[in-house]
Amino acid sequence: MAASSELIKLVGEQLKFIREEKGFKQEKLAEMAGIAHARISEIETFKSNPTLETLDKIIDALDISPLEFFHYQRLNTANDISNKKLLIDIHRSILLERDLGEIKYVVNTTKEFLETMDKK
């Protein structure tokens, strides 16, 4: 797996987002997680693929659940994601949290938008 895969980018961006939201510097989070500071930096800059063990330590240090960590709705990365399936999966996860009426509205709006684009 290439170190620049879309999933690795999402994990790195999410880690940075949550770490900054909690007011932690990389050094502090690394200390709390019991891992090297360089490791946090490498993950946040997409230079390395974290193991599940490392990710588990980081999630524990951030005092969040794995579900919260993998909740990408708050990330504003759509412009940086080039993997079509991953973008659709993110969109799907966002919609799953909405009620049926909202989902129908989004689907209808999307359909109308795409029909308009197809006419061009």
XYZ file of C-alpha atoms in Angstrom:
120
model
C 0.000 0.000 0.000
C 1.383 3.388 -0.946
C 1.881 5.824 1.894
C -0.221 8.385 0.032
C -3.415 6.330 -0.236
C -6.702 8.129 0.331
C -7.373 6.244 3.570
C -3.947 7.159 4.954
C -4.663 10.799 4.068
C -8.025 10.670 5.820
C -6.505 9.122 8.944
C -3.740 11.728 9.010
C -6.104 14.630 8.458
C -8.526 13.319 11.058
C -5.739 12.854 13.593
C -4.524 16.416 13.082
C -8.059 17.818 13.221
C -8.948 16.064 16.487
C -5.543 16.730 18.065
C -5.805 20.453 17.326
C -9.459 20.544 18.394
C -8.395 19.124 21.765
C -5.571 21.666 22.007
C -2.731 19.130 22.004
C 0.655 19.651 20.418
C 2.117 16.639 18.625
C 4.669 16.181 21.379
C 2.016 16.085 24.114
C -0.156 13.575 22.241
C 2.856 11.368 21.520
C 3.790 11.407 25.210
C 0.218 10.572 26.272
C 0.027 7.740 23.718
C 3.457 6.376 24.592
C 4.801 6.696 21.058
C 7.502 8.751 19.373
C 6.707 12.338 18.421
C 8.013 11.638 14.925
C 5.350 8.959 14.539
C 2.515 11.476 15.058
C 4.126 13.805 12.540
C 4.558 11.025 9.976
C 0.919 9.981 10.296
C -0.366 13.557 10.032
C 1.746 14.215 6.941
C 0.798 10.924 5.255
C 4.370 9.636 5.332
C 3.534 6.451 7.152
C 0.761 3.971 7.626
C -0.098 3.612 11.328
C -0.592 0.131 12.713
C -3.857 -0.651 14.435
C -1.946 -0.850 17.712
C -0.550 2.664 17.219
C -3.939 3.994 16.195
C -5.496 2.386 19.268
C -2.947 4.117 21.526
C -3.617 7.460 19.838
C -7.392 7.084 20.086
C -7.067 6.211 23.789
C -4.813 9.220 24.393
C -7.322 11.478 22.625
C -10.008 10.035 24.937
C -12.410 9.299 22.086
C -13.992 6.155 20.697
C -12.854 4.509 17.460
C -16.255 5.442 16.023
C -15.566 9.107 16.769
C -12.124 8.861 15.201
C -13.454 7.358 11.985
C -16.298 9.872 11.739
C -15.055 11.959 8.811
C -18.102 14.196 8.412
C -16.354 17.217 9.906
C -13.338 17.000 7.636
C -13.338 19.376 4.713
C -11.237 17.243 2.406
C -13.507 16.546 -0.551
C -11.341 18.660 -2.866
C -8.247 16.691 -1.911
C -9.751 13.218 -2.316
C -9.280 11.663 -5.722
C -10.711 8.221 -4.995
C -14.307 8.084 -6.238
C -15.346 5.154 -4.041
C -13.929 6.791 -0.917
C -15.811 10.030 -1.603
C -19.029 8.084 -2.104
C -18.405 6.158 1.127
C -17.896 9.419 3.042
C -21.081 10.838 1.511
C -22.928 7.661 2.487
C -21.719 7.854 6.094
C -22.895 11.465 6.296
C -26.324 10.557 4.956
C -26.755 7.589 7.307
C -26.892 10.037 10.208
C -29.768 12.018 8.713
C -33.480 11.318 8.801
C -35.303 9.882 5.790
C -36.825 13.204 4.729
C -33.408 14.862 4.610
C -31.950 11.958 2.661
C -34.760 12.141 0.101
C -34.162 15.870 -0.262
C -30.432 15.346 -0.843
C -31.085 12.570 -3.372
C -33.635 14.674 -5.276
C -31.381 17.737 -5.217
C -28.435 15.677 -6.426
C -30.509 14.163 -9.208
C -31.735 17.596 -10.337
C -28.194 18.983 -10.190
C -26.782 16.126 -12.278
C -29.591 16.431 -14.820
C -28.742 20.133 -15.153
C -25.056 19.314 -15.583
C -25.860 16.697 -18.234
C -27.746 19.312 -20.279
C -24.626 21.458 -20.625
